[in-house]
Amino acid sequence: HAMGRVESEAQRMTSLVEDLLLLARLDEGRPLEQEEVDLTMLAVDAVSDAHAASSDHHWQLDVPEEPITVVGDRARLHQVLTNLLANARVHTPVGTSVVTTLRHEGDQVRMSVTDNGPGIPEALQDKVFEPFTRGDDARARTTGSTGLGLSIVSAVGAAHGGRVEVESRPGRTSFS
């Protein structure tokens, strides 16, 4: 049991260090990979992974018939979507519907993850993209959360020339 706890803590600390290093690199303005990324397939893969991680949620995908592609860092864009889906899984109850949407908006692309869960308290909404912000400390500790996921989402979005927004009320939270 003790060895299992040591291994679990070592994995948690490794994840924390990797997340902090990524944020530091992004803060320094280090360039990301630049390649054509099929966001549609990326979304299909991320939603499939989320379903495998938690079949107790209702995972849905809403994408146009034609693939949406952008130039960017495939791994970091995948991390953005994975972080948003993980947040929906961790911070909503069993049975919650989570919809991932991709849309062209002029010359930009909007990627959204929307759930019908309990929402984010209004006082926390302005802080969710700050490092180490947690919505529920007790629950976050049991899931191994570092409180860096949404900071990474915001930093990666900015590094791609975008921005991240949150709209939340009881019964609907959307990260875009």
CSV table of N, CA and C in Angstrom, one decimal:
chain,number,residue,atom,x,y,z
A,1,HIS,N,0.8,-1.2,0.0
A,1,HIS,CA,0.0,0.0,0.0
A,1,HIS,C,0.9,1.3,0.0
A,2,ALA,N,1.9,1.3,0.8
A,2,ALA,CA,2.8,2.4,0.9
A,2,ALA,C,3.5,2.7,-0.4
A,3,MET,N,3.9,1.6,-1.1
A,3,MET,CA,4.6,1.8,-2.4
A,3,MET,C,3.6,2.4,-3.4
A,4,GLY,N,2.4,1.9,-3.4
A,4,GLY,CA,1.4,2.4,-4.3
A,4,GLY,C,1.1,3.9,-4.0
A,5,ARG,N,1.1,4.3,-2.8
A,5,ARG,CA,0.9,5.8,-2.4
A,5,ARG,C,2.1,6.6,-2.9
A,6,VAL,N,3.3,6.1,-2.8
A,6,VAL,CA,4.5,6.8,-3.2
A,6,VAL,C,4.4,6.9,-4.7
A,7,GLU,N,4.1,5.9,-5.4
A,7,GLU,CA,4.0,5.9,-6.9
A,7,GLU,C,2.9,6.9,-7.3
A,8,SER,N,1.8,6.9,-6.7
A,8,SER,CA,0.7,7.8,-7.0
A,8,SER,C,1.1,9.3,-6.8
A,9,GLU,N,1.8,9.6,-5.7
A,9,GLU,CA,2.3,10.9,-5.4
A,9,GLU,C,3.4,11.3,-6.4
A,10,ALA,N,4.2,10.4,-6.8
A,10,ALA,CA,5.3,10.7,-7.8
A,10,ALA,C,4.7,11.1,-9.1
A,11,GLN,N,3.6,10.3,-9.5
A,11,GLN,CA,2.9,10.6,-10.8
A,11,GLN,C,2.3,12.0,-10.7
A,12,ARG,N,1.7,12.3,-9.6
A,12,ARG,CA,1.0,13.6,-9.4
A,12,ARG,C,2.0,14.7,-9.5
A,13,MET,N,3.1,14.6,-8.8
A,13,MET,CA,4.2,15.6,-8.9
A,13,MET,C,4.8,15.7,-10.3
A,14,THR,N,5.0,14.6,-11.0
A,14,THR,CA,5.5,14.7,-12.3
A,14,THR,C,4.5,15.5,-13.2
A,15,SER,N,3.2,15.2,-13.1
A,15,SER,CA,2.2,16.0,-13.8
A,15,SER,C,2.3,17.4,-13.5
A,16,LEU,N,2.4,17.8,-12.2
A,16,LEU,CA,2.5,19.2,-11.8
A,16,LEU,C,3.7,19.9,-12.4
A,17,VAL,N,4.8,19.2,-12.4
A,17,VAL,CA,6.0,19.8,-12.9
A,17,VAL,C,5.9,20.0,-14.4
A,18,GLU,N,5.4,19.0,-15.1
A,18,GLU,CA,5.2,19.1,-16.6
A,18,GLU,C,4.2,20.3,-16.9
A,19,ASP,N,3.2,20.4,-16.2
A,19,ASP,CA,2.2,21.5,-16.4
A,19,ASP,C,2.9,22.9,-16.2
A,20,LEU,N,3.6,23.0,-15.1
A,20,LEU,CA,4.3,24.2,-14.8
A,20,LEU,C,5.4,24.6,-15.8
A,21,LEU,N,6.1,23.6,-16.3
A,21,LEU,CA,7.1,23.8,-17.4
A,21,LEU,C,6.4,24.3,-18.7
A,22,LEU,N,5.2,23.7,-19.0
A,22,LEU,CA,4.5,24.1,-20.2
A,22,LEU,C,4.0,25.6,-20.0
A,23,LEU,N,3.5,25.9,-18.9
A,23,LEU,CA,3.1,27.3,-18.7
A,23,LEU,C,4.2,28.3,-18.7
A,24,ALA,N,5.4,27.9,-18.2
A,24,ALA,CA,6.6,28.7,-18.3
A,24,ALA,C,7.0,28.9,-19.7
A,25,ARG,N,7.0,27.8,-20.5
A,25,ARG,CA,7.4,28.0,-21.9
A,25,ARG,C,6.5,28.9,-22.6
A,26,LEU,N,5.2,28.7,-22.4
A,26,LEU,CA,4.2,29.6,-23.1
A,26,LEU,C,4.3,31.0,-22.6
A,27,ASP,N,4.6,31.3,-21.3
A,27,ASP,CA,4.8,32.6,-20.8
A,27,ASP,C,6.0,33.3,-21.5
A,28,GLU,N,7.0,32.5,-21.8
A,28,GLU,CA,8.2,33.0,-22.4
A,28,GLU,C,8.0,33.3,-23.9
A,29,GLY,N,6.9,32.8,-24.4
A,29,GLY,CA,6.6,33.1,-25.8
A,29,GLY,C,7.3,32.1,-26.7
A,30,ARG,N,7.7,31.0,-26.2
A,30,ARG,CA,8.4,30.0,-27.1
A,30,ARG,C,7.4,29.5,-28.1
A,31,PRO,N,7.9,29.4,-29.4
A,31,PRO,CA,6.9,29.0,-30.4
A,31,PRO,C,6.4,27.6,-30.3
A,32,LEU,N,5.2,27.4,-30.7
A,32,LEU,CA,4.6,26.1,-30.7
A,32,LEU,C,4.8,25.4,-32.1
A,33,GLU,N,4.6,24.2,-32.2
A,33,GLU,CA,4.6,23.5,-33.5
A,33,GLU,C,3.6,24.1,-34.4
A,34,GLN,N,3.9,24.1,-35.7
A,34,GLN,CA,3.0,24.7,-36.7
A,34,GLN,C,2.8,23.7,-37.8
A,35,GLU,N,1.7,23.0,-37.7
A,35,GLU,CA,1.3,22.1,-38.8
A,35,GLU,C,-0.2,22.1,-39.0
A,36,GLU,N,-0.6,21.6,-40.1
A,36,GLU,CA,-2.1,21.5,-40.3
A,36,GLU,C,-2.7,20.5,-39.4
A,37,VAL,N,-3.7,20.9,-38.6
A,37,VAL,CA,-4.4,20.1,-37.7
A,37,VAL,C,-5.8,19.9,-38.0
A,38,ASP,N,-6.3,18.7,-38.2
A,38,ASP,CA,-7.7,18.4,-38.4
A,38,ASP,C,-8.4,18.4,-37.1
A,39,LEU,N,-9.0,19.6,-36.7
A,39,LEU,CA,-9.7,19.7,-35.4
A,39,LEU,C,-10.9,18.8,-35.3
A,40,THR,N,-11.5,18.4,-36.4
A,40,THR,CA,-12.6,17.5,-36.4
A,40,THR,C,-12.2,16.1,-35.9
A,41,MET,N,-11.1,15.6,-36.4
A,41,MET,CA,-10.6,14.3,-36.0
A,41,MET,C,-10.1,14.4,-34.5
A,42,LEU,N,-9.5,15.5,-34.2
A,42,LEU,CA,-9.0,15.7,-32.9
A,42,LEU,C,-10.1,15.7,-31.9
A,43,ALA,N,-11.2,16.3,-32.2
A,43,ALA,CA,-12.4,16.3,-31.4
A,43,ALA,C,-13.0,14.9,-31.3
A,44,VAL,N,-13.1,14.2,-32.4
A,44,VAL,CA,-13.6,12.9,-32.3
A,44,VAL,C,-12.8,12.0,-31.4
A,45,ASP,N,-11.5,12.1,-31.5
A,45,ASP,CA,-10.6,11.3,-30.6
A,45,ASP,C,-10.8,11.7,-29.2
A,46,ALA,N,-10.8,13.0,-28.9
A,46,ALA,CA,-10.9,13.5,-27.5
A,46,ALA,C,-12.2,13.1,-26.9
A,47,VAL,N,-13.3,13.2,-27.6
A,47,VAL,CA,-14.6,12.8,-27.1
A,47,VAL,C,-14.7,11.3,-26.9
A,48,SER,N,-14.1,10.5,-27.8
A,48,SER,CA,-14.0,9.1,-27.6
A,48,SER,C,-13.3,8.7,-26.3
A,49,ASP,N,-12.2,9.4,-26.1
A,49,ASP,CA,-11.4,9.1,-24.9
A,49,ASP,C,-12.2,9.5,-23.6
A,50,ALA,N,-12.9,10.6,-23.7
A,50,ALA,CA,-13.7,11.0,-22.6
A,50,ALA,C,-14.8,10.0,-22.3
A,51,HIS,N,-15.4,9.5,-23.3
A,51,HIS,CA,-16.4,8.5,-23.1
A,51,HIS,C,-15.8,7.2,-22.5
A,52,ALA,N,-14.6,6.8,-22.9
A,52,ALA,CA,-13.9,5.7,-22.3
A,52,ALA,C,-13.6,5.9,-20.8
A,53,ALA,N,-13.2,7.2,-20.5
A,53,ALA,CA,-12.9,7.5,-19.1
A,53,ALA,C,-14.1,7.6,-18.2
A,54,SER,N,-15.3,7.9,-18.8
A,54,SER,CA,-16.5,8.1,-18.0
A,54,SER,C,-17.7,7.8,-18.9
A,55,SER,N,-18.2,6.6,-18.9
A,55,SER,CA,-19.4,6.3,-19.7
A,55,SER,C,-20.6,6.7,-18.9
A,56,ASP,N,-20.5,7.2,-17.7
A,56,ASP,CA,-21.6,7.7,-16.9
A,56,ASP,C,-22.1,9.1,-17.3
A,57,HIS,N,-21.3,9.8,-18.2
A,57,HIS,CA,-21.7,11.1,-18.7
A,57,HIS,C,-22.3,10.8,-20.1
A,58,HIS,N,-23.0,11.7,-20.7
A,58,HIS,CA,-23.5,11.6,-22.0
A,58,HIS,C,-22.7,12.5,-22.9
A,59,TRP,N,-21.7,12.0,-23.7
A,59,TRP,CA,-20.8,12.7,-24.5
A,59,TRP,C,-21.4,12.8,-25.9
A,60,GLN,N,-21.4,14.1,-26.4
A,60,GLN,CA,-21.9,14.3,-27.7
A,60,GLN,C,-20.9,15.2,-28.5
A,61,LEU,N,-21.0,15.0,-29.8
A,61,LEU,CA,-20.1,15.8,-30.7
A,61,LEU,C,-21.0,16.4,-31.8
A,62,ASP,N,-20.8,17.7,-32.0
A,62,ASP,CA,-21.5,18.5,-32.9
A,62,ASP,C,-20.5,19.2,-33.8
A,63,VAL,N,-20.2,18.6,-35.0
A,63,VAL,CA,-19.2,19.2,-35.9
A,63,VAL,C,-19.9,19.2,-37.3
A,64,PRO,N,-19.4,20.1,-38.2
A,64,PRO,CA,-19.9,20.2,-39.5
A,64,PRO,C,-19.4,18.9,-40.3
A,65,GLU,N,-20.1,18.7,-41.4
A,65,GLU,CA,-19.8,17.5,-42.3
A,65,GLU,C,-18.4,17.7,-42.8
A,66,GLU,N,-18.0,18.9,-43.2
A,66,GLU,CA,-16.6,19.1,-43.8
A,66,GLU,C,-15.6,19.3,-42.6
A,67,PRO,N,-14.5,18.6,-42.7
A,67,PRO,CA,-13.5,18.8,-41.7
A,67,PRO,C,-13.1,20.2,-41.5
A,68,ILE,N,-12.8,20.6,-40.2
A,68,ILE,CA,-12.3,21.9,-39.9
A,68,ILE,C,-10.8,21.7,-39.6
A,69,THR,N,-9.9,22.4,-40.4
A,69,THR,CA,-8.5,22.4,-40.1
A,69,THR,C,-8.0,23.8,-39.8
A,70,VAL,N,-6.9,23.8,-39.0
A,70,VAL,CA,-6.2,25.0,-38.6
A,70,VAL,C,-4.7,24.7,-38.6
A,71,VAL,N,-3.9,25.7,-38.6
A,71,VAL,CA,-2.5,25.6,-38.4
A,71,VAL,C,-2.2,25.8,-37.0
A,72,GLY,N,-1.5,24.8,-36.4
A,72,GLY,CA,-1.2,24.9,-34.9
A,72,GLY,C,-0.4,23.7,-34.4
A,73,ASP,N,-0.4,23.6,-33.1
A,73,ASP,CA,0.3,22.5,-32.4
A,73,ASP,C,-0.7,21.5,-32.0
A,74,ARG,N,-0.7,20.4,-32.8
A,74,ARG,CA,-1.7,19.3,-32.6
A,74,ARG,C,-1.7,18.8,-31.1
A,75,ALA,N,-0.6,18.6,-30.5
A,75,ALA,CA,-0.5,18.0,-29.2
A,75,ALA,C,-1.1,19.0,-28.2
A,76,ARG,N,-0.8,20.3,-28.3
A,76,ARG,CA,-1.3,21.3,-27.4
A,76,ARG,C,-2.8,21.5,-27.6
A,77,LEU,N,-3.3,21.5,-28.8
A,77,LEU,CA,-4.7,21.7,-29.1
A,77,LEU,C,-5.5,20.5,-28.5
A,78,HIS,N,-4.9,19.3,-28.7
A,78,HIS,CA,-5.5,18.1,-28.1
A,78,HIS,C,-5.6,18.3,-26.6
A,79,GLN,N,-4.5,18.8,-26.0
A,79,GLN,CA,-4.5,19.0,-24.5
A,79,GLN,C,-5.6,20.0,-24.1
A,80,VAL,N,-5.8,21.0,-24.9
A,80,VAL,CA,-6.9,22.0,-24.5
A,80,VAL,C,-8.2,21.3,-24.4
A,81,LEU,N,-8.6,20.5,-25.5
A,81,LEU,CA,-9.8,19.8,-25.5
A,81,LEU,C,-9.9,18.7,-24.4
A,82,THR,N,-8.8,18.0,-24.2
A,82,THR,CA,-8.8,17.0,-23.1
A,82,THR,C,-9.0,17.6,-21.8
A,83,ASN,N,-8.4,18.8,-21.5
A,83,ASN,CA,-8.5,19.5,-20.2
A,83,ASN,C,-10.0,19.9,-20.0
A,84,LEU,N,-10.6,20.5,-21.1
A,84,LEU,CA,-12.0,20.9,-20.9
A,84,LEU,C,-12.9,19.8,-20.7
A,85,LEU,N,-12.7,18.7,-21.4
A,85,LEU,CA,-13.6,17.5,-21.2
A,85,LEU,C,-13.4,16.9,-19.8
A,86,ALA,N,-12.1,16.8,-19.4
A,86,ALA,CA,-11.9,16.3,-18.0
A,86,ALA,C,-12.5,17.2,-16.9
A,87,ASN,N,-12.5,18.5,-17.1
A,87,ASN,CA,-13.2,19.3,-16.2
A,87,ASN,C,-14.7,19.1,-16.1
A,88,ALA,N,-15.3,18.9,-17.3
A,88,ALA,CA,-16.7,18.6,-17.3
A,88,ALA,C,-17.0,17.2,-16.6
A,89,ARG,N,-16.1,16.3,-16.8
A,89,ARG,CA,-16.3,15.0,-16.2
A,89,ARG,C,-16.2,15.1,-14.7
A,90,VAL,N,-15.1,15.8,-14.2
A,90,VAL,CA,-14.8,15.8,-12.8
A,90,VAL,C,-15.8,16.7,-12.0
A,91,HIS,N,-16.3,17.8,-12.6
A,91,HIS,CA,-17.0,18.8,-11.9
A,91,HIS,C,-18.5,18.8,-12.2
A,92,THR,N,-19.0,17.7,-12.8
A,92,THR,CA,-20.4,17.5,-13.0
A,92,THR,C,-20.9,16.1,-12.5
A,93,PRO,N,-22.1,16.0,-12.2
A,93,PRO,CA,-22.6,14.7,-11.7
A,93,PRO,C,-22.8,13.7,-12.8
A,94,VAL,N,-22.9,12.4,-12.4
A,94,VAL,CA,-23.2,11.3,-13.3
A,94,VAL,C,-24.5,11.7,-14.0
A,95,GLY,N,-24.5,11.4,-15.3
A,95,GLY,CA,-25.7,11.6,-16.1
A,95,GLY,C,-25.7,13.0,-16.8
A,96,THR,N,-24.6,13.8,-16.6
A,96,THR,CA,-24.6,15.1,-17.2
A,96,THR,C,-24.3,14.9,-18.7
A,97,SER,N,-24.9,15.8,-19.5
A,97,SER,CA,-24.6,15.8,-21.0
A,97,SER,C,-23.5,16.8,-21.2
A,98,VAL,N,-22.6,16.4,-22.1
A,98,VAL,CA,-21.4,17.3,-22.4
A,98,VAL,C,-21.3,17.3,-23.9
A,99,VAL,N,-21.5,18.5,-24.5
A,99,VAL,CA,-21.5,18.6,-26.0
A,99,VAL,C,-20.2,19.3,-26.4
A,100,THR,N,-19.4,18.7,-27.3
A,100,THR,CA,-18.3,19.4,-27.9
A,100,THR,C,-18.7,19.9,-29.3
A,101,THR,N,-18.5,21.1,-29.6
A,101,THR,CA,-18.9,21.8,-30.8
A,101,THR,C,-17.7,22.4,-31.5
A,102,LEU,N,-17.7,22.3,-32.8
A,102,LEU,CA,-16.7,23.0,-33.7
A,102,LEU,C,-17.5,23.8,-34.7
A,103,ARG,N,-17.2,25.1,-34.9
A,103,ARG,CA,-17.8,26.0,-35.9
A,103,ARG,C,-16.9,27.0,-36.5
A,104,HIS,N,-17.0,27.2,-37.8
A,104,HIS,CA,-16.3,28.4,-38.4
A,104,HIS,C,-17.1,29.6,-38.0
A,105,GLU,N,-16.3,30.7,-37.6
A,105,GLU,CA,-16.9,32.0,-37.3
A,105,GLU,C,-16.0,33.0,-38.0
A,106,GLY,N,-16.4,33.3,-39.3
A,106,GLY,CA,-15.6,34.2,-40.1
A,106,GLY,C,-14.3,33.4,-40.4
A,107,ASP,N,-13.2,34.1,-40.1
A,107,ASP,CA,-11.9,33.5,-40.4
A,107,ASP,C,-11.3,32.7,-39.2
A,108,GLN,N,-12.1,32.6,-38.2
A,108,GLN,CA,-11.7,31.9,-37.0
A,108,GLN,C,-12.6,30.6,-36.8
A,109,VAL,N,-12.1,29.8,-35.8
A,109,VAL,CA,-12.8,28.6,-35.5
A,109,VAL,C,-13.2,28.7,-34.0
A,110,ARG,N,-14.4,28.3,-33.7
A,110,ARG,CA,-14.8,28.2,-32.3
A,110,ARG,C,-14.9,26.8,-31.9
A,111,MET,N,-14.2,26.4,-30.8
A,111,MET,CA,-14.3,25.1,-30.2
A,111,MET,C,-14.9,25.3,-28.9
A,112,SER,N,-16.0,24.6,-28.6
A,112,SER,CA,-16.7,24.7,-27.3
A,112,SER,C,-17.0,23.4,-26.7
A,113,VAL,N,-17.0,23.4,-25.4
A,113,VAL,CA,-17.4,22.3,-24.5
A,113,VAL,C,-18.5,22.8,-23.6
A,114,THR,N,-19.7,22.3,-23.7
A,114,THR,CA,-20.8,22.8,-23.0
A,114,THR,C,-21.5,21.7,-22.2
A,115,ASP,N,-21.8,21.9,-20.9
A,115,ASP,CA,-22.5,20.8,-20.2
A,115,ASP,C,-23.7,21.4,-19.5
A,116,ASN,N,-24.6,20.5,-19.0
A,116,ASN,CA,-25.8,20.9,-18.3
A,116,ASN,C,-25.7,20.6,-16.8
A,117,GLY,N,-24.5,20.8,-16.3
A,117,GLY,CA,-24.2,20.5,-14.9
A,117,GLY,C,-24.6,21.7,-14.0
A,118,PRO,N,-24.1,21.7,-12.8
A,118,PRO,CA,-24.5,22.7,-11.8
A,118,PRO,C,-24.0,24.1,-12.0
A,119,GLY,N,-23.0,24.3,-12.9
A,119,GLY,CA,-22.5,25.6,-13.1
A,119,GLY,C,-21.3,25.9,-12.2
A,120,ILE,N,-20.7,27.0,-12.5
A,120,ILE,CA,-19.5,27.5,-11.7
A,120,ILE,C,-20.0,28.7,-10.9
A,121,PRO,N,-19.7,28.8,-9.6
A,121,PRO,CA,-20.2,29.9,-8.9
A,121,PRO,C,-19.7,31.2,-9.5
A,122,GLU,N,-20.5,32.2,-9.5
A,122,GLU,CA,-20.2,33.5,-10.2
A,122,GLU,C,-18.9,34.1,-9.6
A,123,ALA,N,-18.7,34.0,-8.3
A,123,ALA,CA,-17.5,34.6,-7.7
A,123,ALA,C,-16.2,33.9,-8.3
A,124,LEU,N,-16.3,32.7,-8.7
A,124,LEU,CA,-15.1,31.9,-9.2
A,124,LEU,C,-14.9,32.1,-10.7
A,125,GLN,N,-15.9,32.6,-11.5
A,125,GLN,CA,-15.8,32.6,-12.9
A,125,GLN,C,-14.7,33.5,-13.4
A,126,ASP,N,-14.4,34.6,-12.7
A,126,ASP,CA,-13.3,35.5,-13.2
A,126,ASP,C,-11.9,34.9,-12.9
A,127,LYS,N,-11.9,33.9,-12.0
A,127,LYS,CA,-10.6,33.3,-11.6
A,127,LYS,C,-10.2,32.0,-12.2
A,128,VAL,N,-11.2,31.4,-12.9
A,128,VAL,CA,-11.0,30.0,-13.3
A,128,VAL,C,-9.7,29.8,-14.2
A,129,PHE,N,-9.3,30.8,-14.9
A,129,PHE,CA,-8.1,30.6,-15.8
A,129,PHE,C,-6.8,31.0,-15.1
A,130,GLU,N,-6.8,31.3,-13.8
A,130,GLU,CA,-5.6,31.6,-13.0
A,130,GLU,C,-5.0,30.3,-12.5
A,131,PRO,N,-3.7,30.2,-12.5
A,131,PRO,CA,-3.1,29.0,-12.0
A,131,PRO,C,-3.5,28.6,-10.6
A,132,PHE,N,-3.7,27.3,-10.3
A,132,PHE,CA,-4.0,26.7,-9.0
A,132,PHE,C,-5.4,27.0,-8.5
A,133,THR,N,-6.3,27.5,-9.4
A,133,THR,CA,-7.7,27.7,-9.0
A,133,THR,C,-8.4,26.4,-9.1
A,134,ARG,N,-9.1,26.1,-8.0
A,134,ARG,CA,-9.9,24.9,-8.0
A,134,ARG,C,-11.3,25.2,-7.6
A,135,GLY,N,-12.3,24.6,-8.2
A,135,GLY,CA,-13.7,24.8,-7.9
A,135,GLY,C,-14.1,24.2,-6.6
A,136,ASP,N,-13.5,23.0,-6.3
A,136,ASP,CA,-13.9,22.3,-5.1
A,136,ASP,C,-12.6,21.6,-4.6
A,137,ASP,N,-11.9,22.1,-3.6
A,137,ASP,CA,-10.6,21.6,-3.2
A,137,ASP,C,-10.7,20.1,-2.8
A,138,ALA,N,-11.7,19.8,-2.0
A,138,ALA,CA,-11.8,18.4,-1.6
A,138,ALA,C,-11.9,17.4,-2.7
A,139,ARG,N,-12.8,17.7,-3.7
A,139,ARG,CA,-13.0,16.8,-4.8
A,139,ARG,C,-11.7,16.9,-5.7
A,140,ALA,N,-11.1,18.1,-5.9
A,140,ALA,CA,-10.0,18.2,-6.8
A,140,ALA,C,-8.8,17.3,-6.2
A,141,ARG,N,-8.6,17.3,-5.0
A,141,ARG,CA,-7.5,16.5,-4.4
A,141,ARG,C,-7.7,15.0,-4.7
A,142,THR,N,-8.9,14.6,-4.6
A,142,THR,CA,-9.2,13.1,-4.8
A,142,THR,C,-8.9,12.8,-6.2
A,143,THR,N,-9.1,13.7,-7.2
A,143,THR,CA,-8.9,13.4,-8.6
A,143,THR,C,-7.4,13.7,-9.0
A,144,GLY,N,-6.6,14.2,-8.1
A,144,GLY,CA,-5.2,14.5,-8.5
A,144,GLY,C,-5.1,15.8,-9.3
A,145,SER,N,-6.1,16.7,-9.3
A,145,SER,CA,-6.0,17.9,-10.0
A,145,SER,C,-4.9,18.8,-9.5
A,146,THR,N,-4.2,19.5,-10.4
A,146,THR,CA,-3.2,20.5,-10.0
A,146,THR,C,-3.8,21.9,-10.0
A,147,GLY,N,-4.9,22.1,-10.5
A,147,GLY,CA,-5.5,23.4,-10.6
A,147,GLY,C,-4.9,24.2,-11.7
A,148,LEU,N,-4.2,23.5,-12.7
A,148,LEU,CA,-3.5,24.2,-13.8
A,148,LEU,C,-4.2,24.0,-15.1
A,149,GLY,N,-5.2,23.1,-15.2
A,149,GLY,CA,-5.8,22.7,-16.5
A,149,GLY,C,-6.3,23.9,-17.3
A,150,LEU,N,-7.1,24.7,-16.6
A,150,LEU,CA,-7.7,25.9,-17.3
A,150,LEU,C,-6.7,27.0,-17.6
A,151,SER,N,-5.7,27.1,-16.8
A,151,SER,CA,-4.6,28.0,-17.1
A,151,SER,C,-3.9,27.6,-18.4
A,152,ILE,N,-3.7,26.3,-18.5
A,152,ILE,CA,-3.0,25.8,-19.7
A,152,ILE,C,-4.0,26.0,-20.9
A,153,VAL,N,-5.2,25.8,-20.8
A,153,VAL,CA,-6.2,26.0,-21.8
A,153,VAL,C,-6.1,27.5,-22.3
A,154,SER,N,-6.1,28.4,-21.4
A,154,SER,CA,-6.0,29.8,-21.7
A,154,SER,C,-4.7,30.2,-22.4
A,155,ALA,N,-3.6,29.7,-21.9
A,155,ALA,CA,-2.2,30.0,-22.4
A,155,ALA,C,-2.1,29.4,-23.8
A,156,VAL,N,-2.5,28.2,-24.0
A,156,VAL,CA,-2.4,27.5,-25.3
A,156,VAL,C,-3.3,28.3,-26.3
A,157,GLY,N,-4.5,28.6,-25.9
A,157,GLY,CA,-5.4,29.4,-26.8
A,157,GLY,C,-4.7,30.7,-27.2
A,158,ALA,N,-4.1,31.4,-26.3
A,158,ALA,CA,-3.5,32.7,-26.6
A,158,ALA,C,-2.3,32.5,-27.5
A,159,ALA,N,-1.5,31.4,-27.3
A,159,ALA,CA,-0.4,31.1,-28.1
A,159,ALA,C,-0.8,30.8,-29.6
A,160,HIS,N,-2.0,30.4,-29.7
A,160,HIS,CA,-2.5,30.2,-31.1
A,160,HIS,C,-3.3,31.4,-31.6
A,161,GLY,N,-3.2,32.5,-31.0
A,161,GLY,CA,-3.8,33.7,-31.4
A,161,GLY,C,-5.3,33.8,-31.1
A,162,GLY,N,-5.7,33.0,-30.1
A,162,GLY,CA,-7.1,32.9,-29.8
A,162,GLY,C,-7.3,33.4,-28.3
A,163,ARG,N,-8.5,33.1,-27.8
A,163,ARG,CA,-8.8,33.5,-26.5
A,163,ARG,C,-9.8,32.4,-26.0
A,164,VAL,N,-9.9,32.3,-24.6
A,164,VAL,CA,-10.8,31.4,-24.0
A,164,VAL,C,-11.9,32.1,-23.2
A,165,GLU,N,-13.1,31.7,-23.3
A,165,GLU,CA,-14.2,32.4,-22.6
A,165,GLU,C,-15.0,31.3,-21.9
A,166,VAL,N,-15.6,31.7,-20.8
A,166,VAL,CA,-16.5,30.9,-20.0
A,166,VAL,C,-17.8,31.6,-19.8
A,167,GLU,N,-18.9,30.9,-20.0
A,167,GLU,CA,-20.2,31.4,-19.6
A,167,GLU,C,-20.8,30.3,-18.7
A,168,SER,N,-21.3,30.7,-17.6
A,168,SER,CA,-21.9,29.6,-16.7
A,168,SER,C,-23.0,30.1,-15.8
A,169,ARG,N,-24.0,29.3,-15.7
A,169,ARG,CA,-25.1,29.5,-14.8
A,169,ARG,C,-25.6,28.1,-14.4
A,170,PRO,N,-26.3,27.9,-13.4
A,170,PRO,CA,-26.8,26.6,-13.1
A,170,PRO,C,-27.6,26.0,-14.3
A,171,GLY,N,-27.1,24.8,-14.7
A,171,GLY,CA,-27.8,24.1,-15.8
A,171,GLY,C,-27.1,24.3,-17.1
A,172,ARG,N,-26.1,25.1,-17.2
A,172,ARG,CA,-25.3,25.3,-18.4
A,172,ARG,C,-24.0,26.0,-18.2
A,173,THR,N,-22.9,25.3,-18.5
A,173,THR,CA,-21.6,25.9,-18.5
A,173,THR,C,-21.0,25.7,-19.9
A,174,SER,N,-20.4,26.7,-20.4
A,174,SER,CA,-19.7,26.6,-21.8
A,174,SER,C,-18.4,27.2,-21.7
A,175,PHE,N,-17.4,26.5,-22.1
A,175,PHE,CA,-16.0,27.0,-22.3
A,175,PHE,C,-15.8,27.0,-23.8
A,176,SER,N,-15.4,28.2,-24.4
A,176,SER,CA,-15.2,28.3,-25.8
A,176,SER,C,-13.8,28.9,-26.1
